[in-house]
JSON list of C-alpha atoms in Angstrom, two decimals:
[
{"chain": "A", "resi": 1, "resn": "UNK", "atom": "CA", "xyz": [16.27, 16.10, -2.19]},
{"chain": "A", "resi": 2, "resn": "UNK", "atom": "CA", "xyz": [13.65, 17.39, -4.10]},
{"chain": "A", "resi": 3, "resn": "UNK", "atom": "CA", "xyz": [14.04, 21.02, -5.61]},
{"chain": "A", "resi": 4, "resn": "UNK", "atom": "CA", "xyz": [11.81, 20.68, -8.95]},
{"chain": "A", "resi": 5, "resn": "UNK", "atom": "CA", "xyz": [9.81, 23.57, -10.26]},
{"chain": "A", "resi": 6, "resn": "UNK", "atom": "CA", "xyz": [7.79, 23.29, -12.91]},
{"chain": "A", "resi": 7, "resn": "UNK", "atom": "CA", "xyz": [5.43, 25.70, -14.38]},
{"chain": "A", "resi": 8, "resn": "UNK", "atom": "CA", "xyz": [1.68, 24.52, -14.90]},
{"chain": "A", "resi": 9, "resn": "UNK", "atom": "CA", "xyz": [-0.42, 26.74, -17.09]},
{"chain": "A", "resi": 10, "resn": "UNK", "atom": "CA", "xyz": [-4.52, 26.50, -15.84]},
{"chain": "A", "resi": 11, "resn": "UNK", "atom": "CA", "xyz": [-7.93, 27.77, -16.68]},
{"chain": "A", "resi": 12, "resn": "UNK", "atom": "CA", "xyz": [-10.70, 28.53, -14.58]},
{"chain": "A", "resi": 13, "resn": "UNK", "atom": "CA", "xyz": [-13.93, 26.58, -14.62]},
{"chain": "A", "resi": 14, "resn": "UNK", "atom": "CA", "xyz": [-16.73, 28.86, -14.56]},
{"chain": "A", "resi": 15, "resn": "UNK", "atom": "CA", "xyz": [-19.02, 25.92, -14.96]},
{"chain": "A", "resi": 16, "resn": "UNK", "atom": "CA", "xyz": [-19.11, 23.38, -11.87]},
{"chain": "A", "resi": 17, "resn": "UNK", "atom": "CA", "xyz": [-20.58, 19.93, -11.54]},
{"chain": "A", "resi": 18, "resn": "UNK", "atom": "CA", "xyz": [-20.55, 15.56, -11.92]},
{"chain": "A", "resi": 19, "resn": "UNK", "atom": "CA", "xyz": [-21.79, 17.07, -15.50]},
{"chain": "A", "resi": 20, "resn": "UNK", "atom": "CA", "xyz": [-19.36, 19.44, -16.54]},
{"chain": "A", "resi": 21, "resn": "UNK", "atom": "CA", "xyz": [-16.68, 16.72, -14.53]},
{"chain": "A", "resi": 22, "resn": "UNK", "atom": "CA", "xyz": [-17.32, 14.43, -16.72]},
{"chain": "A", "resi": 23, "resn": "UNK", "atom": "CA", "xyz": [-17.75, 16.39, -20.30]},
{"chain": "A", "resi": 24, "resn": "UNK", "atom": "CA", "xyz": [-13.91, 18.06, -19.00]},
{"chain": "A", "resi": 25, "resn": "UNK", "atom": "CA", "xyz": [-11.94, 14.45, -18.70]},
{"chain": "A", "resi": 26, "resn": "UNK", "atom": "CA", "xyz": [-13.91, 13.33, -22.09]},
{"chain": "A", "resi": 27, "resn": "UNK", "atom": "CA", "xyz": [-11.49, 16.58, -23.46]},
{"chain": "A", "resi": 28, "resn": "UNK", "atom": "CA", "xyz": [-8.77, 15.38, -21.36]},
{"chain": "A", "resi": 29, "resn": "UNK", "atom": "CA", "xyz": [-8.84, 18.02, -19.17]},
{"chain": "A", "resi": 30, "resn": "UNK", "atom": "CA", "xyz": [-8.86, 17.38, -15.26]},
{"chain": "A", "resi": 31, "resn": "UNK", "atom": "CA", "xyz": [-10.52, 19.51, -13.05]},
{"chain": "A", "resi": 32, "resn": "UNK", "atom": "CA", "xyz": [-9.16, 20.17, -9.51]},
{"chain": "A", "resi": 33, "resn": "UNK", "atom": "CA", "xyz": [-9.15, 23.65, -6.93]},
{"chain": "A", "resi": 34, "resn": "UNK", "atom": "CA", "xyz": [-6.37, 25.71, -5.82]},
{"chain": "A", "resi": 35, "resn": "UNK", "atom": "CA", "xyz": [-6.24, 27.04, -2.51]},
{"chain": "A", "resi": 36, "resn": "UNK", "atom": "CA", "xyz": [-4.83, 30.18, -2.07]},
{"chain": "A", "resi": 37, "resn": "UNK", "atom": "CA", "xyz": [-4.25, 32.60, 0.60]},
{"chain": "A", "resi": 38, "resn": "UNK", "atom": "CA", "xyz": [-6.94, 33.88, -0.66]},
{"chain": "A", "resi": 39, "resn": "UNK", "atom": "CA", "xyz": [-10.00, 31.94, -2.28]},
{"chain": "A", "resi": 40, "resn": "UNK", "atom": "CA", "xyz": [-10.45, 28.99, -3.83]},
{"chain": "A", "resi": 41, "resn": "UNK", "atom": "CA", "xyz": [-9.99, 28.93, -7.29]},
{"chain": "A", "resi": 42, "resn": "UNK", "atom": "CA", "xyz": [-11.87, 25.96, -9.12]},
{"chain": "A", "resi": 43, "resn": "UNK", "atom": "CA", "xyz": [-9.21, 25.53, -12.11]},
{"chain": "A", "resi": 44, "resn": "UNK", "atom": "CA", "xyz": [-9.17, 22.89, -14.98]},
{"chain": "A", "resi": 45, "resn": "UNK", "atom": "CA", "xyz": [-5.51, 21.01, -16.07]},
{"chain": "A", "resi": 46, "resn": "UNK", "atom": "CA", "xyz": [-4.51, 19.57, -19.71]},
{"chain": "A", "resi": 47, "resn": "UNK", "atom": "CA", "xyz": [-4.06, 15.92, -18.18]},
{"chain": "A", "resi": 48, "resn": "UNK", "atom": "CA", "xyz": [-0.79, 15.34, -19.91]},
{"chain": "A", "resi": 49, "resn": "UNK", "atom": "CA", "xyz": [0.48, 19.22, -18.32]},
{"chain": "A", "resi": 50, "resn": "UNK", "atom": "CA", "xyz": [-0.84, 18.00, -15.09]},
{"chain": "A", "resi": 51, "resn": "UNK", "atom": "CA", "xyz": [1.13, 14.11, -15.66]},
{"chain": "A", "resi": 52, "resn": "UNK", "atom": "CA", "xyz": [4.09, 15.58, -17.39]},
{"chain": "A", "resi": 53, "resn": "UNK", "atom": "CA", "xyz": [4.48, 17.80, -13.94]},
{"chain": "A", "resi": 54, "resn": "UNK", "atom": "CA", "xyz": [3.91, 15.19, -11.62]},
{"chain": "A", "resi": 55, "resn": "UNK", "atom": "CA", "xyz": [6.57, 12.81, -13.20]},
{"chain": "A", "resi": 56, "resn": "UNK", "atom": "CA", "xyz": [9.47, 14.66, -12.86]},
{"chain": "A", "resi": 57, "resn": "UNK", "atom": "CA", "xyz": [12.69, 13.92, -10.49]},
{"chain": "A", "resi": 58, "resn": "UNK", "atom": "CA", "xyz": [10.50, 16.73, -7.83]},
{"chain": "A", "resi": 59, "resn": "UNK", "atom": "CA", "xyz": [7.50, 13.52, -8.31]},
{"chain": "A", "resi": 60, "resn": "UNK", "atom": "CA", "xyz": [3.79, 14.00, -6.41]},
{"chain": "A", "resi": 61, "resn": "UNK", "atom": "CA", "xyz": [6.47, 16.41, -4.11]},
{"chain": "A", "resi": 62, "resn": "UNK", "atom": "CA", "xyz": [7.59, 18.63, -6.47]},
{"chain": "A", "resi": 63, "resn": "UNK", "atom": "CA", "xyz": [6.95, 23.15, -6.79]},
{"chain": "A", "resi": 64, "resn": "UNK", "atom": "CA", "xyz": [4.04, 24.03, -9.26]},
{"chain": "A", "resi": 65, "resn": "UNK", "atom": "CA", "xyz": [4.66, 27.45, -10.66]},
{"chain": "A", "resi": 66, "resn": "UNK", "atom": "CA", "xyz": [0.64, 27.55, -11.80]},
{"chain": "A", "resi": 67, "resn": "UNK", "atom": "CA", "xyz": [-0.09, 29.79, -13.64]},
{"chain": "A", "resi": 68, "resn": "UNK", "atom": "CA", "xyz": [-4.17, 31.09, -13.80]},
{"chain": "A", "resi": 69, "resn": "UNK", "atom": "CA", "xyz": [-5.22, 32.31, -17.72]},
{"chain": "A", "resi": 70, "resn": "UNK", "atom": "CA", "xyz": [-1.68, 34.08, -17.98]},
{"chain": "A", "resi": 71, "resn": "UNK", "atom": "CA", "xyz": [-1.80, 35.77, -14.73]},
{"chain": "A", "resi": 72, "resn": "UNK", "atom": "CA", "xyz": [0.10, 35.69, -11.86]},
{"chain": "A", "resi": 73, "resn": "UNK", "atom": "CA", "xyz": [2.55, 32.54, -10.55]},
{"chain": "A", "resi": 74, "resn": "UNK", "atom": "CA", "xyz": [1.56, 30.76, -7.15]},
{"chain": "A", "resi": 75, "resn": "UNK", "atom": "CA", "xyz": [3.87, 28.36, -5.90]},
{"chain": "A", "resi": 76, "resn": "UNK", "atom": "CA", "xyz": [1.86, 25.58, -5.69]},
{"chain": "A", "resi": 77, "resn": "UNK", "atom": "CA", "xyz": [2.19, 21.78, -4.30]},
{"chain": "A", "resi": 78, "resn": "UNK", "atom": "CA", "xyz": [0.02, 18.91, -4.90]},
{"chain": "A", "resi": 79, "resn": "UNK", "atom": "CA", "xyz": [-2.32, 18.88, -1.80]},
{"chain": "A", "resi": 80, "resn": "UNK", "atom": "CA", "xyz": [-4.34, 15.61, -2.84]},
{"chain": "A", "resi": 81, "resn": "UNK", "atom": "CA", "xyz": [-5.91, 13.47, -6.04]},
{"chain": "A", "resi": 82, "resn": "UNK", "atom": "CA", "xyz": [-8.78, 11.48, -6.83]},
{"chain": "A", "resi": 83, "resn": "UNK", "atom": "CA", "xyz": [-8.52, 8.15, -9.74]},
{"chain": "A", "resi": 84, "resn": "UNK", "atom": "CA", "xyz": [-10.91, 6.17, -11.09]},
{"chain": "A", "resi": 85, "resn": "UNK", "atom": "CA", "xyz": [-11.51, 2.99, -9.55]},
{"chain": "A", "resi": 86, "resn": "UNK", "atom": "CA", "xyz": [-10.62, 1.20, -12.70]},
{"chain": "A", "resi": 87, "resn": "UNK", "atom": "CA", "xyz": [-8.72, 2.87, -15.07]},
{"chain": "A", "resi": 88, "resn": "UNK", "atom": "CA", "xyz": [-6.45, 4.80, -12.42]},
{"chain": "A", "resi": 89, "resn": "UNK", "atom": "CA", "xyz": [-6.62, 7.83, -14.27]},
{"chain": "A", "resi": 90, "resn": "UNK", "atom": "CA", "xyz": [-6.62, 10.82, -12.28]},
{"chain": "A", "resi": 91, "resn": "UNK", "atom": "CA", "xyz": [-10.64, 12.29, -12.30]},
{"chain": "A", "resi": 92, "resn": "UNK", "atom": "CA", "xyz": [-9.39, 15.45, -9.53]},
{"chain": "A", "resi": 93, "resn": "UNK", "atom": "CA", "xyz": [-7.06, 17.30, -8.47]},
{"chain": "A", "resi": 94, "resn": "UNK", "atom": "CA", "xyz": [-6.50, 19.98, -5.17]},
{"chain": "A", "resi": 95, "resn": "UNK", "atom": "CA", "xyz": [-3.76, 22.43, -4.96]},
{"chain": "A", "resi": 96, "resn": "UNK", "atom": "CA", "xyz": [-2.80, 23.93, -2.14]},
{"chain": "A", "resi": 97, "resn": "UNK", "atom": "CA", "xyz": [-0.70, 26.95, -2.81]},
{"chain": "A", "resi": 98, "resn": "UNK", "atom": "CA", "xyz": [3.17, 27.53, -0.13]},
{"chain": "A", "resi": 99, "resn": "UNK", "atom": "CA", "xyz": [5.28, 30.64, 0.73]},
{"chain": "A", "resi": 100, "resn": "UNK", "atom": "CA", "xyz": [8.61, 29.39, -0.28]},
{"chain": "A", "resi": 101, "resn": "UNK", "atom": "CA", "xyz": [10.43, 31.01, 3.25]},
{"chain": "A", "resi": 102, "resn": "UNK", "atom": "CA", "xyz": [8.11, 29.05, 5.25]},
{"chain": "A", "resi": 103, "resn": "UNK", "atom": "CA", "xyz": [8.33, 24.67, 6.05]},
{"chain": "A", "resi": 104, "resn": "UNK", "atom": "CA", "xyz": [5.05, 22.39, 5.32]},
{"chain": "A", "resi": 105, "resn": "UNK", "atom": "CA", "xyz": [4.65, 18.68, 5.75]},
{"chain": "A", "resi": 106, "resn": "UNK", "atom": "CA", "xyz": [5.14, 16.10, 3.13]},
{"chain": "A", "resi": 107, "resn": "UNK", "atom": "CA", "xyz": [4.93, 12.54, 2.81]},
{"chain": "A", "resi": 108, "resn": "UNK", "atom": "CA", "xyz": [8.47, 10.87, 0.83]},
{"chain": "A", "resi": 109, "resn": "UNK", "atom": "CA", "xyz": [8.26, 7.24, -0.46]},
{"chain": "A", "resi": 110, "resn": "UNK", "atom": "CA", "xyz": [11.10, 5.16, 1.89]},
{"chain": "A", "resi": 111, "resn": "UNK", "atom": "CA", "xyz": [13.43, 2.06, 0.04]},
{"chain": "A", "resi": 112, "resn": "UNK", "atom": "CA", "xyz": [15.77, 0.20, 1.35]},
{"chain": "A", "resi": 113, "resn": "UNK", "atom": "CA", "xyz": [19.29, 0.02, 0.46]},
{"chain": "A", "resi": 114, "resn": "UNK", "atom": "CA", "xyz": [21.68, -2.87, 0.31]},
{"chain": "A", "resi": 115, "resn": "UNK", "atom": "CA", "xyz": [21.31, -7.17, 0.82]},
{"chain": "A", "resi": 116, "resn": "UNK", "atom": "CA", "xyz": [20.12, -8.12, 4.56]},
{"chain": "A", "resi": 117, "resn": "UNK", "atom": "CA", "xyz": [22.51, -9.97, 5.75]},
{"chain": "A", "resi": 118, "resn": "UNK", "atom": "CA", "xyz": [20.05, -12.16, 7.86]},
{"chain": "A", "resi": 119, "resn": "UNK", "atom": "CA", "xyz": [18.40, -12.62, 4.57]},
{"chain": "A", "resi": 120, "resn": "UNK", "atom": "CA", "xyz": [21.90, -14.98, 3.72]},
{"chain": "A", "resi": 121, "resn": "UNK", "atom": "CA", "xyz": [21.28, -16.87, 7.08]},
{"chain": "A", "resi": 122, "resn": "UNK", "atom": "CA", "xyz": [17.73, -17.49, 5.90]},
{"chain": "A", "resi": 123, "resn": "UNK", "atom": "CA", "xyz": [16.03, -14.98, 7.09]},
{"chain": "A", "resi": 124, "resn": "UNK", "atom": "CA", "xyz": [13.04, -13.08, 5.43]},
{"chain": "A", "resi": 125, "resn": "UNK", "atom": "CA", "xyz": [13.47, -9.06, 4.91]},
{"chain": "A", "resi": 126, "resn": "UNK", "atom": "CA", "xyz": [9.85, -7.16, 5.20]},
{"chain": "A", "resi": 127, "resn": "UNK", "atom": "CA", "xyz": [10.00, -3.65, 4.74]},
{"chain": "A", "resi": 128, "resn": "UNK", "atom": "CA", "xyz": [7.15, -2.31, 7.11]},
{"chain": "A", "resi": 129, "resn": "UNK", "atom": "CA", "xyz": [6.94, 0.89, 6.20]},
{"chain": "A", "resi": 130, "resn": "UNK", "atom": "CA", "xyz": [6.64, 2.65, 2.79]},
{"chain": "A", "resi": 131, "resn": "UNK", "atom": "CA", "xyz": [6.01, 6.44, 3.63]},
{"chain": "A", "resi": 132, "resn": "UNK", "atom": "CA", "xyz": [7.47, 8.61, 5.53]},
{"chain": "A", "resi": 133, "resn": "UNK", "atom": "CA", "xyz": [5.59, 12.33, 7.20]},
{"chain": "A", "resi": 134, "resn": "UNK", "atom": "CA", "xyz": [8.27, 15.28, 6.68]},
{"chain": "A", "resi": 135, "resn": "UNK", "atom": "CA", "xyz": [8.52, 18.62, 7.12]},
{"chain": "A", "resi": 136, "resn": "UNK", "atom": "CA", "xyz": [11.01, 20.82, 5.54]},
{"chain": "A", "resi": 137, "resn": "UNK", "atom": "CA", "xyz": [10.76, 23.88, 2.21]},
{"chain": "A", "resi": 138, "resn": "UNK", "atom": "CA", "xyz": [8.72, 23.42, -0.35]},
{"chain": "A", "resi": 139, "resn": "UNK", "atom": "CA", "xyz": [12.39, 23.04, -2.28]},
{"chain": "A", "resi": 140, "resn": "UNK", "atom": "CA", "xyz": [13.71, 20.67, 0.15]},
{"chain": "A", "resi": 141, "resn": "UNK", "atom": "CA", "xyz": [11.54, 18.33, 0.70]},
{"chain": "A", "resi": 142, "resn": "UNK", "atom": "CA", "xyz": [13.62, 15.50, -0.01]},
{"chain": "A", "resi": 143, "resn": "UNK", "atom": "CA", "xyz": [12.31, 12.79, -3.15]},
{"chain": "A", "resi": 144, "resn": "UNK", "atom": "CA", "xyz": [12.53, 9.96, -1.13]},
{"chain": "A", "resi": 145, "resn": "UNK", "atom": "CA", "xyz": [14.72, 8.47, 1.54]},
{"chain": "A", "resi": 146, "resn": "UNK", "atom": "CA", "xyz": [16.22, 5.44, 2.52]},
{"chain": "A", "resi": 147, "resn": "UNK", "atom": "CA", "xyz": [18.50, 3.43, 4.67]},
{"chain": "A", "resi": 148, "resn": "UNK", "atom": "CA", "xyz": [20.93, 1.05, 4.84]},
{"chain": "A", "resi": 149, "resn": "UNK", "atom": "CA", "xyz": [20.06, -2.67, 5.87]},
{"chain": "A", "resi": 150, "resn": "UNK", "atom": "CA", "xyz": [22.90, -4.53, 5.00]},
{"chain": "A", "resi": 151, "resn": "UNK", "atom": "CA", "xyz": [23.62, -5.14, 8.35]},
{"chain": "A", "resi": 152, "resn": "UNK", "atom": "CA", "xyz": [20.75, -6.04, 9.48]},
{"chain": "A", "resi": 153, "resn": "UNK", "atom": "CA", "xyz": [20.50, -10.00, 11.02]},
{"chain": "A", "resi": 154, "resn": "UNK", "atom": "CA", "xyz": [17.60, -12.79, 11.85]},
{"chain": "A", "resi": 155, "resn": "UNK", "atom": "CA", "xyz": [15.41, -11.01, 14.68]},
{"chain": "A", "resi": 156, "resn": "UNK", "atom": "CA", "xyz": [16.42, -7.46, 14.29]},
{"chain": "A", "resi": 157, "resn": "UNK", "atom": "CA", "xyz": [14.37, -5.04, 13.73]},
{"chain": "A", "resi": 158, "resn": "UNK", "atom": "CA", "xyz": [15.00, -1.40, 12.53]},
{"chain": "A", "resi": 159, "resn": "UNK", "atom": "CA", "xyz": [13.30, 1.57, 13.57]},
{"chain": "A", "resi": 160, "resn": "UNK", "atom": "CA", "xyz": [12.66, 5.36, 12.21]},
{"chain": "A", "resi": 161, "resn": "UNK", "atom": "CA", "xyz": [14.97, 6.16, 15.04]},
{"chain": "A", "resi": 162, "resn": "UNK", "atom": "CA", "xyz": [18.54, 5.02, 13.20]},
{"chain": "A", "resi": 163, "resn": "UNK", "atom": "CA", "xyz": [17.40, 6.83, 10.32]},
{"chain": "A", "resi": 164, "resn": "UNK", "atom": "CA", "xyz": [19.51, 10.10, 9.31]},
{"chain": "A", "resi": 165, "resn": "UNK", "atom": "CA", "xyz": [17.42, 12.66, 7.03]},
{"chain": "A", "resi": 166, "resn": "UNK", "atom": "CA", "xyz": [19.26, 15.57, 5.30]},
{"chain": "A", "resi": 167, "resn": "UNK", "atom": "CA", "xyz": [19.57, 19.16, 6.96]},
{"chain": "A", "resi": 168, "resn": "UNK", "atom": "CA", "xyz": [16.89, 20.77, 7.06]},
{"chain": "A", "resi": 169, "resn": "UNK", "atom": "CA", "xyz": [14.48, 17.64, 7.11]},
{"chain": "A", "resi": 170, "resn": "UNK", "atom": "CA", "xyz": [12.17, 16.84, 10.36]},
{"chain": "A", "resi": 171, "resn": "UNK", "atom": "CA", "xyz": [10.76, 13.17, 10.60]},
{"chain": "A", "resi": 172, "resn": "UNK", "atom": "CA", "xyz": [7.36, 13.79, 12.15]},
{"chain": "A", "resi": 173, "resn": "UNK", "atom": "CA", "xyz": [6.63, 9.29, 12.83]},
{"chain": "A", "resi": 174, "resn": "UNK", "atom": "CA", "xyz": [7.22, 8.49, 16.66]},
{"chain": "A", "resi": 175, "resn": "UNK", "atom": "CA", "xyz": [10.96, 7.42, 15.75]},
{"chain": "A", "resi": 176, "resn": "UNK", "atom": "CA", "xyz": [10.75, 4.03, 18.32]},
{"chain": "A", "resi": 177, "resn": "UNK", "atom": "CA", "xyz": [6.80, 3.41, 17.71]},
{"chain": "A", "resi": 178, "resn": "UNK", "atom": "CA", "xyz": [7.52, 3.61, 13.47]},
{"chain": "A", "resi": 179, "resn": "UNK", "atom": "CA", "xyz": [9.27, 0.53, 12.47]},
{"chain": "A", "resi": 180, "resn": "UNK", "atom": "CA", "xyz": [11.07, 0.12, 8.91]},
{"chain": "A", "resi": 181, "resn": "UNK", "atom": "CA", "xyz": [12.12, -3.38, 8.88]},
{"chain": "A", "resi": 182, "resn": "UNK", "atom": "CA", "xyz": [12.35, -6.43, 9.76]},
{"chain": "A", "resi": 183, "resn": "UNK", "atom": "CA", "xyz": [14.27, -9.68, 9.15]},
{"chain": "A", "resi": 184, "resn": "UNK", "atom": "CA", "xyz": [12.61, -13.15, 10.07]},
{"chain": "A", "resi": 185, "resn": "UNK", "atom": "CA", "xyz": [12.69, -16.92, 10.41]},
{"chain": "A", "resi": 186, "resn": "UNK", "atom": "CA", "xyz": [10.18, -18.32, 7.04]},
{"chain": "A", "resi": 187, "resn": "UNK", "atom": "CA", "xyz": [7.26, -19.08, 7.94]},
{"chain": "A", "resi": 188, "resn": "UNK", "atom": "CA", "xyz": [6.76, -23.30, 7.53]},
{"chain": "A", "resi": 189, "resn": "UNK", "atom": "CA", "xyz": [3.56, -24.54, 6.43]},
{"chain": "A", "resi": 190, "resn": "UNK", "atom": "CA", "xyz": [2.61, -27.78, 7.81]},
{"chain": "A", "resi": 191, "resn": "UNK", "atom": "CA", "xyz": [0.52, -30.42, 6.41]},
{"chain": "A", "resi": 192, "resn": "UNK", "atom": "CA", "xyz": [-2.59, -31.05, 7.88]},
{"chain": "A", "resi": 193, "resn": "UNK", "atom": "CA", "xyz": [-2.87, -34.70, 8.90]},
{"chain": "A", "resi": 194, "resn": "UNK", "atom": "CA", "xyz": [-6.00, -36.56, 7.28]},
{"chain": "A", "resi": 195, "resn": "UNK", "atom": "CA", "xyz": [-9.43, -36.16, 9.50]},
{"chain": "A", "resi": 196, "resn": "UNK", "atom": "CA", "xyz": [-11.90, -39.27, 10.07]},
{"chain": "A", "resi": 197, "resn": "UNK", "atom": "CA", "xyz": [-15.27, -38.62, 9.14]},
{"chain": "A", "resi": 198, "resn": "UNK", "atom": "CA", "xyz": [-17.54, -38.49, 12.16]},
{"chain": "A", "resi": 199, "resn": "UNK", "atom": "CA", "xyz": [-18.72, -42.07, 11.91]},
{"chain": "A", "resi": 200, "resn": "UNK", "atom": "CA", "xyz": [-17.13, -43.73, 10.39]},
{"chain": "A", "resi": 201, "resn": "UNK", "atom": "CA", "xyz": [-14.35, -45.26, 13.88]},
{"chain": "A", "resi": 202, "resn": "UNK", "atom": "CA", "xyz": [-17.88, -45.88, 15.30]},
{"chain": "A", "resi": 203, "resn": "UNK", "atom": "CA", "xyz": [-19.28, -47.55, 12.56]},
{"chain": "A", "resi": 204, "resn": "UNK", "atom": "CA", "xyz": [-15.73, -50.35, 11.78]},
{"chain": "A", "resi": 205, "resn": "UNK", "atom": "CA", "xyz": [-15.97, -50.44, 15.51]},
{"chain": "A", "resi": 206, "resn": "UNK", "atom": "CA", "xyz": [-20.09, -51.94, 15.67]},
{"chain": "A", "resi": 207, "resn": "UNK", "atom": "CA", "xyz": [-19.10, -54.20, 12.35]},
{"chain": "A", "resi": 208, "resn": "UNK", "atom": "CA", "xyz": [-16.47, -56.17, 14.73]},
{"chain": "A", "resi": 209, "resn": "UNK", "atom": "CA", "xyz": [-18.31, -56.29, 17.07]},
{"chain": "A", "resi": 210, "resn": "UNK", "atom": "CA", "xyz": [-21.38, -57.92, 15.98]},
{"chain": "A", "resi": 211, "resn": "UNK", "atom": "CA", "xyz": [-18.64, -60.60, 14.09]},
{"chain": "A", "resi": 212, "resn": "UNK", "atom": "CA", "xyz": [-17.56, -61.79, 17.03]},
{"chain": "A", "resi": 213, "resn": "UNK", "atom": "CA", "xyz": [-21.01, -62.68, 18.85]},
{"chain": "A", "resi": 214, "resn": "UNK", "atom": "CA", "xyz": [-22.59, -64.79, 15.28]},
{"chain": "A", "resi": 215, "resn": "UNK", "atom": "CA", "xyz": [-21.69, -68.43, 14.21]},
{"chain": "A", "resi": 216, "resn": "UNK", "atom": "CA", "xyz": [-20.88, -69.02, 10.18]},
{"chain": "A", "resi": 217, "resn": "UNK", "atom": "CA", "xyz": [-22.94, -71.79, 9.32]},
{"chain": "A", "resi": 218, "resn": "UNK", "atom": "CA", "xyz": [-20.26, -74.40, 8.32]},
{"chain": "A", "resi": 219, "resn": "UNK", "atom": "CA", "xyz": [-19.68, -74.39, 12.84]},
{"chain": "A", "resi": 220, "resn": "UNK", "atom": "CA", "xyz": [-23.80, -74.69, 13.29]},
{"chain": "A", "resi": 221, "resn": "UNK", "atom": "CA", "xyz": [-23.38, -77.99, 11.59]},
{"chain": "A", "resi": 222, "resn": "UNK", "atom": "CA", "xyz": [-19.50, -78.56, 13.02]},
{"chain": "A", "resi": 223, "resn": "UNK", "atom": "CA", "xyz": [-21.22, -79.07, 16.41]},
{"chain": "A", "resi": 224, "resn": "UNK", "atom": "CA", "xyz": [-24.96, -80.24, 15.44]},
{"chain": "A", "resi": 225, "resn": "UNK", "atom": "CA", "xyz": [-22.58, -83.39, 14.13]},
{"chain": "A", "resi": 226, "resn": "UNK", "atom": "CA", "xyz": [-20.38, -83.67, 17.19]},
{"chain": "A", "resi": 227, "resn": "UNK", "atom": "CA", "xyz": [-23.79, -83.69, 19.21]},
{"chain": "A", "resi": 228, "resn": "UNK", "atom": "CA", "xyz": [-25.25, -86.80, 16.93]},
{"chain": "A", "resi": 229, "resn": "UNK", "atom": "CA", "xyz": [-24.99, -90.28, 19.26]},
{"chain": "A", "resi": 230, "resn": "UNK", "atom": "CA", "xyz": [-22.61, -93.73, 17.89]},
{"chain": "A", "resi": 231, "resn": "UNK", "atom": "CA", "xyz": [-24.35, -96.51, 16.12]}
]
């Protein structure tokens, strides 16, 4: 289970706008918004503290005890974040205040466990679904979900209906329509046959046909000699 709570001290963000956001990032601060049960609050978070909070055992589903400038604590979860297209650094973050006694919706990673029997038969194991949508209390959201694939043979399809989840966790995806993994035969790549360029075959045929109706100079001389009268 995730069950991880991390304290995160943030500051109010009085000045808004893209220019101010760029200035904050240069100072190592991440602009964001805390969506509470009342009004949203614009905040800034030290980039180092945010990264540390989201790399604990709870990962992106950790419960964050957000403290705004020494005020009261807001139990919150990560709602959404944006990253730089090239550098991959977080550029903006949205936090959502939650009640610990009410379930929330979350996305958790899925991992495959074991070695599929079909792989030893020459097949290829493919993971089709990497994340699953669940509903659970904030402190009971799983760190990840996993399923054993060791009994899968060539041609087998593993669906969500085969997954067992911890008590208190509800799966939100379609159990029959959601495919988790498959084992299939490897795709064979066949070299294409070389194509004859258009015109080559026709030109060769035409040349042969022309050669059949023509006589060489030697043949013409022989015919002339045969036709001369004997003395």
